mmCIF file of C-alpha atoms in Angstrom:
data_model
loop_
_atom_site.group_PDB
_atom_site.id
_atom_site.type_symbol
_atom_site.label_atom_id
_atom_site.label_comp_id
_atom_site.label_asym_id
_atom_site.label_seq_id
_atom_site.Cartn_x
_atom_site.Cartn_y
_atom_site.Cartn_z
ATOM 1 C CA UNK Z 1 72.195 54.967 146.839
ATOM 2 C CA UNK Z 2 71.878 53.947 150.188
ATOM 3 C CA UNK Z 3 68.571 53.731 152.090
ATOM 4 C CA UNK Z 4 67.910 54.124 155.642
ATOM 5 C CA UNK Z 5 65.669 51.680 157.321
ATOM 6 C CA UNK Z 6 65.146 52.063 161.640
ATOM 7 C CA UNK Z 7 68.026 49.736 162.911
ATOM 8 C CA UNK Z 8 70.408 48.954 159.637
ATOM 9 C CA UNK Z 9 71.442 50.568 156.503
ATOM 10 C CA UNK Z 10 70.380 48.730 153.572
ATOM 11 C CA UNK Z 11 71.626 49.019 149.703
ATOM 12 C CA UNK Z 12 69.180 49.046 146.801
ATOM 13 C CA UNK Z 13 69.217 46.754 144.265
ATOM 14 C CA UNK Z 14 72.013 47.578 141.729
ATOM 15 C CA UNK Z 15 69.496 47.638 138.992
ATOM 16 C CA UNK Z 16 68.375 51.263 140.272
ATOM 17 C CA UNK Z 17 71.939 52.644 139.842
ATOM 18 C CA UNK Z 18 73.442 54.463 137.178
ATOM 19 C CA UNK Z 19 75.969 52.284 135.364
ATOM 20 C CA UNK Z 20 77.613 55.057 133.752
ATOM 21 C CA UNK Z 21 77.851 59.252 134.869
ATOM 22 C CA UNK Z 22 79.221 59.949 131.243
ATOM 23 C CA UNK Z 23 79.232 58.419 127.566
ATOM 24 C CA UNK Z 24 82.981 57.357 127.198
ATOM 25 C CA UNK Z 25 84.976 58.089 124.038
ATOM 26 C CA UNK Z 26 85.540 55.355 121.816
ATOM 27 C CA UNK Z 27 89.412 55.204 121.262
ATOM 28 C CA UNK Z 28 90.837 56.136 118.015
ATOM 29 C CA UNK Z 29 92.212 52.562 117.536
ATOM 30 C CA UNK Z 30 88.928 51.136 117.284
ATOM 31 C CA UNK Z 31 86.684 53.162 115.786
ATOM 32 C CA UNK Z 32 85.813 52.650 112.526
ATOM 33 C CA UNK Z 33 88.038 54.120 109.895
ATOM 34 C CA UNK Z 34 86.420 55.913 106.697
ATOM 35 C CA UNK Z 35 86.836 54.133 103.013
ATOM 36 C CA UNK Z 36 88.532 56.107 100.904
ATOM 37 C CA UNK Z 37 87.637 55.855 97.421
ATOM 38 C CA UNK Z 38 91.028 56.454 94.974
ATOM 39 C CA UNK Z 39 90.248 58.143 91.959
ATOM 40 C CA UNK Z 40 91.605 57.086 88.394
ATOM 41 C CA UNK Z 41 94.193 58.522 86.663
ATOM 42 C CA UNK Z 42 90.962 59.660 83.976
ATOM 43 C CA UNK Z 43 89.418 61.026 87.281
ATOM 44 C CA UNK Z 44 92.497 62.606 88.398
ATOM 45 C CA UNK Z 45 93.654 64.499 85.474
ATOM 46 C CA UNK Z 46 89.435 65.867 85.017
ATOM 47 C CA UNK Z 47 90.115 67.090 88.584
ATOM 48 C CA UNK Z 48 93.308 68.527 87.822
ATOM 49 C CA UNK Z 49 92.121 70.319 84.382
ATOM 50 C CA UNK Z 50 88.827 71.532 86.394
ATOM 51 C CA UNK Z 51 91.176 73.181 89.414
ATOM 52 C CA UNK Z 52 93.223 74.667 86.755
ATOM 53 C CA UNK Z 53 90.397 76.239 85.101
ATOM 54 C CA UNK Z 54 89.201 77.613 88.294
ATOM 55 C CA UNK Z 55 92.160 78.931 89.063
ATOM 56 C CA UNK Z 56 92.425 81.002 86.009
ATOM 57 C CA UNK Z 57 89.040 82.351 86.077
ATOM 58 C CA UNK Z 58 89.672 83.267 89.269
ATOM 59 C CA UNK Z 59 92.607 85.119 88.248
ATOM 60 C CA UNK Z 60 91.213 86.716 85.363
ATOM 61 C CA UNK Z 61 88.362 88.272 87.887
ATOM 62 C CA UNK Z 62 91.184 89.871 90.388
ATOM 63 C CA UNK Z 63 92.657 91.533 87.086
ATOM 64 C CA UNK Z 64 89.603 92.929 86.301
ATOM 65 C CA UNK Z 65 88.928 94.285 89.659
ATOM 66 C CA UNK Z 66 91.966 95.368 90.118
ATOM 67 C CA UNK Z 67 91.448 97.278 86.941
ATOM 68 C CA UNK Z 68 88.509 98.796 88.012
ATOM 69 C CA UNK Z 69 89.952 100.214 91.121
ATOM 70 C CA UNK Z 70 92.774 101.691 89.590
ATOM 71 C CA UNK Z 71 90.676 103.496 86.989
ATOM 72 C CA UNK Z 72 88.008 104.707 90.224
ATOM 73 C CA UNK Z 73 91.947 106.071 91.639
ATOM 74 C CA UNK Z 74 92.664 108.133 88.601
ATOM 75 C CA UNK Z 75 89.308 109.539 88.430
ATOM 76 C CA UNK Z 76 89.581 111.101 91.969
ATOM 77 C CA UNK Z 77 93.091 111.810 91.109
ATOM 78 C CA UNK Z 78 91.823 113.827 88.105
ATOM 79 C CA UNK Z 79 88.673 115.205 90.431
ATOM 80 C CA UNK Z 80 90.877 116.432 93.478
ATOM 81 C CA UNK Z 81 94.138 116.628 92.489
ATOM 82 C CA UNK Z 82 95.943 116.822 95.616
ATOM 83 C CA UNK Z 83 97.783 113.602 95.839
ATOM 84 C CA UNK Z 84 98.907 110.898 93.609
ATOM 85 C CA UNK Z 85 97.233 107.999 92.109
ATOM 86 C CA UNK Z 86 98.634 105.355 94.789
ATOM 87 C CA UNK Z 87 98.060 107.406 97.615
ATOM 88 C CA UNK Z 88 94.494 107.184 96.020
ATOM 89 C CA UNK Z 89 94.750 103.417 95.476
ATOM 90 C CA UNK Z 90 95.667 103.286 99.173
ATOM 91 C CA UNK Z 91 92.861 104.826 100.493
ATOM 92 C CA UNK Z 92 90.468 103.143 98.637
ATOM 93 C CA UNK Z 93 91.864 100.160 100.073
ATOM 94 C CA UNK Z 94 91.808 101.219 103.359
ATOM 95 C CA UNK Z 95 88.172 101.950 103.392
ATOM 96 C CA UNK Z 96 86.937 98.985 101.793
#
């Protein structure tokens, strides 16, 4: 920053000047890395078993939901009798 005086231009002390206008990003090489905790074989086996149980229960729930949708499509076929069950099934999927 420059201060104008009568005859000369003087410079303010450097302490009043900003050091940086923005924060600099740290380089990826110098950043501290995360500490990785390795799992034991027992913990890995337990985690694998938990994932398998969750997957099986999810697939079972999907099969039940699909069965309900098919039952609903069949009931629409019985009620209106204009189209096939597949048509009503596709209509239900389009709406949802």
